[in-house]
Coordinates of N, CA, C and O in Angstrom, one line a residue:
X245 N 13.4 -30.1 -14.1 CA 13.7 -29.2 -13.1 C 12.8 -29.5 -11.9 O 11.6 -29.7 -12.0
X246 N 13.4 -29.5 -10.7 CA 12.7 -29.8 -9.5 C 12.1 -28.6 -8.9 O 12.8 -27.6 -8.6
X247 N 10.8 -28.5 -8.8 CA 10.1 -27.3 -8.2 C 9.7 -27.7 -6.8 O 9.0 -28.7 -6.6
X248 N 10.0 -26.9 -5.8 CA 9.5 -27.1 -4.5 C 8.2 -26.3 -4.3 O 8.2 -25.1 -4.6
X249 N 7.2 -26.9 -3.8 CA 6.0 -26.2 -3.5 C 6.0 -25.9 -2.0 O 5.7 -26.7 -1.2
X250 N 6.4 -24.7 -1.7 CA 6.5 -24.3 -0.3 C 5.2 -23.7 0.1 O 4.6 -22.9 -0.6
X251 N 4.8 -24.1 1.3 CA 3.6 -23.4 1.9 C 3.8 -23.4 3.4 O 4.7 -24.1 3.9
X252 N 3.1 -22.5 4.0 CA 3.2 -22.3 5.4 C 1.8 -22.6 6.0 O 0.8 -22.3 5.5
X253 N 1.8 -23.3 7.2 CA 0.6 -23.6 7.8 C 0.3 -22.5 8.8 O 1.1 -22.2 9.7
X254 N -0.8 -21.8 8.7 CA -1.3 -20.8 9.6 C -2.6 -21.3 10.2 O -3.6 -21.4 9.4
X255 N -2.6 -21.6 11.4 CA -3.8 -22.2 12.0 C -3.9 -23.6 11.4 O -3.0 -24.4 11.4
X256 N -5.1 -23.8 10.8 CA -5.3 -25.1 10.1 C -5.3 -24.9 8.6 O -5.8 -25.7 7.8
X257 N -4.8 -23.8 8.1 CA -4.8 -23.4 6.7 C -3.4 -23.4 6.1 O -2.5 -22.7 6.7
X258 N -3.2 -24.1 5.0 CA -1.9 -24.0 4.3 C -2.0 -22.8 3.4 O -2.9 -22.7 2.6
X259 N -1.0 -22.0 3.4 CA -1.0 -20.9 2.5 C 0.3 -20.9 1.7 O 1.4 -21.0 2.2
X260 N 0.2 -20.7 0.4 CA 1.4 -20.7 -0.4 C 2.1 -19.3 -0.3 O 1.5 -18.4 0.2
X261 N 3.3 -19.3 -0.7 CA 4.1 -18.0 -0.7 C 3.3 -16.9 -1.5 O 3.3 -15.8 -1.0
X262 N 2.8 -17.3 -2.6 CA 2.0 -16.3 -3.4 C 0.8 -15.7 -2.6 O 0.6 -14.5 -2.6
X263 N 0.1 -16.6 -2.0 CA -1.1 -16.2 -1.2 C -0.6 -15.2 -0.1 O -1.2 -14.2 0.2
X264 N 0.4 -15.6 0.6 CA 0.9 -14.8 1.7 C 1.4 -13.4 1.2 O 1.1 -12.4 1.8
X265 N 2.1 -13.4 0.1 CA 2.6 -12.2 -0.4 C 1.4 -11.3 -0.8 O 1.4 -10.1 -0.5
X266 N 0.4 -11.8 -1.5 CA -0.8 -11.0 -1.9 C -1.6 -10.5 -0.6 O -2.0 -9.4 -0.6
X267 N -1.7 -11.4 0.4 CA -2.4 -10.9 1.6 C -1.7 -9.8 2.3 O -2.3 -8.8 2.7
X268 N -0.4 -9.9 2.4 CA 0.4 -8.9 3.0 C 0.3 -7.6 2.2 O 0.1 -6.5 2.8
X269 N 0.4 -7.7 0.9 CA 0.3 -6.5 0.0 C -1.1 -5.8 0.2 O -1.2 -4.6 0.4
X270 N -2.1 -6.6 0.2 CA -3.5 -6.1 0.4 C -3.6 -5.4 1.8 O -4.2 -4.3 1.9
X271 N -3.2 -6.1 2.8 CA -3.3 -5.5 4.2 C -2.5 -4.2 4.3 O -3.1 -3.2 4.9
X272 N -1.3 -4.1 3.8 CA -0.6 -2.9 3.8 C -1.3 -1.8 3.1 O -1.4 -0.6 3.6
X273 N -1.9 -2.1 2.0 CA -2.7 -1.1 1.3 C -4.0 -0.6 1.9 O -4.3 0.5 1.9
X274 N -4.6 -1.6 2.6 CA -5.8 -1.2 3.4 C -5.5 -0.3 4.5 O -6.1 0.7 4.7
X275 N -4.4 -0.6 5.2 CA -3.9 0.2 6.4 C -3.6 1.6 5.8 O -4.0 2.6 6.4
X276 N -2.8 1.7 4.8 CA -2.4 3.0 4.2 C -3.6 3.8 3.8 O -3.7 5.0 4.1
X277 N -4.6 3.1 3.1 CA -5.8 3.8 2.7 C -6.5 4.5 3.9 O -6.9 5.6 3.8
X278 N -6.7 3.7 4.9 CA -7.4 4.2 6.1 C -6.6 5.3 6.9 O -7.2 6.2 7.5
X279 N -5.3 5.2 6.8 CA -4.5 6.3 7.5 C -4.6 7.6 6.7 O -4.8 8.6 7.3
X280 N -4.6 7.5 5.4 CA -4.8 8.7 4.5 C -6.3 9.2 4.8 O -6.4 10.5 4.9
X281 N -7.2 8.3 4.9 CA -8.6 8.8 5.2 C -8.7 9.5 6.6 O -9.3 10.5 6.7
X282 N -8.0 8.9 7.6 CA -8.0 9.5 8.9 C -7.3 10.9 8.9 O -7.8 11.8 9.5
X283 N -6.3 11.0 8.1 CA -5.6 12.3 8.0 C -6.5 13.3 7.3 O -6.6 14.5 7.7
X284 N -7.2 12.9 6.3 CA -8.2 13.8 5.7 C -9.3 14.3 6.6 O -9.6 15.5 6.7
X285 N -9.8 13.3 7.4 CA -10.8 13.7 8.4 C -10.3 14.7 9.4 O -11.0 15.6 9.8
X286 N -9.1 14.4 9.8 CA -8.5 15.3 10.8 C -8.2 16.7 10.2 O -8.4 17.7 10.9
X287 N -7.9 16.8 9.0 CA -7.7 18.1 8.3 C -9.0 18.8 8.2 O -9.0 20.0 8.5
X288 N -10.1 18.1 7.9 CA -11.4 18.8 7.8 C -11.9 19.3 9.2 O -12.6 20.3 9.3
X289 N -11.4 18.6 10.3 CA -11.9 19.0 11.6 C -10.8 19.9 12.3 O -11.0 20.2 13.5
X290 N -9.8 20.3 11.6 CA -8.7 21.1 12.2 C -8.1 20.4 13.4 O -7.8 21.1 14.4
X291 N -8.0 19.1 13.4 CA -7.4 18.4 14.5 C -5.9 18.1 14.2 O -5.4 18.4 13.1
X292 N -5.2 17.4 15.1 CA -3.8 17.0 15.0 C -3.7 16.2 13.8 O -4.5 15.3 13.5
X293 N -2.7 16.4 13.0 CA -2.5 15.7 11.7 C -1.5 14.6 11.8 O -0.5 14.7 12.6
X294 N -1.6 13.7 10.9 CA -0.5 12.6 10.7 C 0.6 13.2 9.9 O 0.3 13.9 8.9
X295 N 1.8 13.1 10.4 CA 2.9 13.8 9.6 C 3.0 13.3 8.2 O 2.8 12.1 7.9
X296 N 3.4 14.2 7.3 CA 3.5 13.8 5.9 C 4.6 12.7 5.7 O 4.4 11.8 4.9
X297 N 5.6 12.7 6.5 CA 6.6 11.7 6.4 C 6.0 10.3 6.7 O 6.4 9.3 6.0
X298 N 5.1 10.2 7.7 CA 4.5 9.0 8.0 C 3.7 8.5 6.8 O 3.7 7.3 6.4
X299 N 2.9 9.4 6.2 CA 2.1 9.0 5.0 C 3.0 8.5 3.9 O 2.7 7.5 3.2
X300 N 4.1 9.2 3.6 CA 5.0 8.8 2.6 C 5.7 7.5 2.9 O 5.9 6.7 2.0
X301 N 6.1 7.3 4.1 CA 6.7 6.0 4.5 C 5.8 4.9 4.3 O 6.2 3.8 3.8
X302 N 4.5 5.0 4.7 CA 3.5 4.0 4.4 C 3.4 3.7 2.9 O 3.3 2.5 2.5
X303 N 3.4 4.8 2.2 CA 3.2 4.6 0.7 C 4.5 3.9 0.1 O 4.3 3.0 -0.7
X304 N 5.6 4.2 0.6 CA 6.9 3.6 0.2 C 7.0 2.1 0.6 O 7.5 1.3 -0.2
X305 N 6.5 1.8 1.7 CA 6.6 0.5 2.3 C 5.5 -0.5 1.8 O 5.1 -1.4 2.6
X306 N 5.0 -0.3 0.7 CA 4.1 -1.3 0.1 C 2.7 -0.7 0.0 O 1.8 -1.4 -0.6
X307 N 2.4 0.5 0.5 CA 1.0 1.0 0.5 C 0.8 2.0 -0.7 O -0.1 2.8 -0.5
X308 N 1.5 1.9 -1.7 CA 1.4 2.9 -2.8 C 0.0 2.9 -3.4 O -0.6 4.0 -3.7
X309 N -0.6 1.7 -3.7 CA -1.9 1.7 -4.3 C -2.9 2.2 -3.3 O -3.8 3.0 -3.8
X310 N -2.9 1.9 -2.1 CA -3.8 2.4 -1.1 C -3.7 3.9 -1.0 O -4.8 4.6 -0.9
X311 N -2.5 4.4 -1.0 CA -2.3 5.9 -0.9 C -2.9 6.5 -2.1 O -3.6 7.6 -2.0
X312 N -2.6 6.0 -3.3 CA -3.1 6.6 -4.6 C -4.6 6.6 -4.6 O -5.2 7.6 -5.0
X313 N -5.2 5.5 -4.2 CA -6.7 5.4 -4.3 C -7.3 6.4 -3.3 O -8.3 7.1 -3.6
X314 N -6.7 6.5 -2.1 CA -7.2 7.5 -1.1 C -7.0 8.9 -1.5 O -7.9 9.7 -1.4
X315 N -5.9 9.2 -2.2 CA -5.7 10.5 -2.7 C -6.7 10.9 -3.7 O -7.2 12.0 -3.7
X316 N -7.0 10.0 -4.6 CA -8.0 10.3 -5.6 C -9.4 10.3 -5.1 O -10.2 11.2 -5.4
X317 N -9.8 9.4 -4.2 CA -11.1 9.3 -3.7 C -11.4 10.5 -2.7 O -12.5 11.1 -2.8
X318 N -10.5 10.9 -1.9 CA -10.7 11.9 -0.8 C -10.1 13.2 -1.2 O -10.2 14.2 -0.5
X319 N -9.5 13.3 -2.4 CA -8.9 14.6 -2.9 C -7.9 15.1 -1.8 O -7.9 16.2 -1.4
X320 N -7.1 14.1 -1.3 CA -6.2 14.4 -0.2 C -4.7 14.4 -0.6 O -4.3 13.5 -1.3
X321 N -4.0 15.5 -0.4 CA -2.6 15.6 -0.7 C -2.4 15.7 -2.2 O -1.3 15.5 -2.7
X322 N -3.4 16.0 -2.9 CA -3.2 16.1 -4.4 C -2.5 17.3 -4.9 O -2.1 17.4 -6.0
X323 N -2.4 18.3 -4.1 CA -1.7 19.5 -4.5 C -0.2 19.5 -4.1 O 0.6 20.3 -4.6
X324 N 0.2 18.6 -3.2 CA 1.5 18.5 -2.8 C 2.4 17.8 -3.8 O 2.1 16.6 -4.1
X325 N 3.4 18.4 -4.3 CA 4.2 17.8 -5.4 C 4.8 16.5 -4.9 O 4.9 15.6 -5.7
X326 N 5.3 16.4 -3.7 CA 5.9 15.1 -3.2 C 4.9 14.0 -3.3 O 5.3 12.9 -3.8
X327 N 3.7 14.2 -3.0 CA 2.6 13.2 -3.1 C 2.2 12.9 -4.6 O 2.0 11.8 -4.9
X328 N 2.1 14.0 -5.3 CA 1.7 13.8 -6.7 C 2.7 13.0 -7.5 O 2.3 12.3 -8.5
X329 N 4.0 13.1 -7.2 CA 5.0 12.4 -7.9 C 5.4 11.1 -7.3 O 5.4 10.1 -7.9
X330 N 5.6 11.1 -6.0 CA 6.2 9.9 -5.3 C 5.2 8.8 -5.2 O 5.5 7.6 -5.4
X331 N 3.9 9.1 -4.8 CA 2.9 8.0 -4.6 C 2.7 7.2 -5.9 O 2.7 6.0 -5.8
X332 N 2.5 7.9 -7.0 CA 2.3 7.0 -8.2 C 3.5 6.2 -8.6 O 3.4 5.1 -9.1
X333 N 4.7 6.8 -8.4 CA 6.0 6.1 -8.6 C 6.1 4.9 -7.7 O 6.4 3.8 -8.2
X334 N 5.8 5.1 -6.4 CA 5.8 4.0 -5.5 C 4.8 2.9 -5.9 O 5.1 1.7 -5.9
X335 N 3.6 3.3 -6.3 CA 2.6 2.4 -6.7 C 3.0 1.5 -7.9 O 2.9 0.3 -7.9
X336 N 3.5 2.2 -8.9 CA 3.9 1.5 -10.1 C 5.1 0.5 -9.8 O 5.0 -0.7 -10.2
X337 N 6.1 1.0 -9.1 CA 7.2 0.1 -8.7 C 6.7 -1.1 -7.9 O 7.2 -2.2 -8.2
X338 N 5.9 -0.9 -7.0 CA 5.4 -2.0 -6.1 C 4.6 -3.0 -6.9 O 4.7 -4.2 -6.7
X339 N 3.8 -2.5 -7.9 CA 3.0 -3.5 -8.7 C 3.9 -4.3 -9.6 O 3.7 -5.5 -9.7
X340 N 4.9 -3.6 -10.2 CA 5.9 -4.3 -11.0 C 6.6 -5.4 -10.2 O 6.8 -6.5 -10.6
X341 N 7.1 -5.0 -9.0 CA 7.8 -5.9 -8.1 C 6.9 -7.1 -7.7 O 7.4 -8.2 -7.6
X342 N 5.6 -6.8 -7.4 CA 4.7 -7.8 -7.0 C 4.5 -8.8 -8.2 O 4.6 -10.1 -8.0
X343 N 4.3 -8.3 -9.4 CA 4.2 -9.2 -10.6 C 5.4 -10.1 -10.8 O 5.3 -11.3 -11.0
X344 N 6.6 -9.4 -10.7 CA 7.8 -10.2 -10.8 C 8.0 -11.2 -9.7 O 8.4 -12.4 -10.0
X345 N 7.7 -10.9 -8.5 CA 7.8 -11.8 -7.4 C 6.9 -13.0 -7.6 O 7.3 -14.1 -7.4
X346 N 5.7 -12.7 -7.9 CA 4.7 -13.8 -8.1 C 5.1 -14.7 -9.3 O 5.1 -15.9 -9.2
X347 N 5.6 -14.1 -10.3 CA 6.1 -14.9 -11.5 C 7.3 -15.8 -11.1 O 7.4 -16.9 -11.5
X348 N 8.2 -15.2 -10.3 CA 9.4 -15.9 -9.8 C 9.0 -17.1 -8.9 O 9.5 -18.2 -9.1
X349 N 8.1 -16.8 -8.0 CA 7.7 -17.9 -7.0 C 7.0 -19.0 -7.8 O 7.2 -20.2 -7.5
X350 N 6.2 -18.7 -8.8 CA 5.4 -19.7 -9.5 C 6.3 -20.5 -10.4 O 5.9 -21.6 -10.8
X351 N 7.4 -20.0 -10.8 CA 8.3 -20.8 -11.7 C 9.4 -21.4 -11.0 O 10.1 -21.8 -10.6

């Protein structure tokens, strides 16, 4: 079977599809984590809040792990049923999809 080793050149660095996928996943989760953190800080200071829909969209669009970690670490949105149910579901689905995608790319 013929396997194509596809890679992309970014600057002077060649990156495989697996590396790019993992970097994108990590970046989305870092952004989501800090958005949840910012919302928690704003809540503590009685400032303008980030809409719940925005937090859930970030969680859905790849940031499930970052959202879950922020919820646990900062005790943020842990009483809201939408967050208690949806964020862990998003996180699990995303991790499964990531594992499947990496397995598919490598084979």
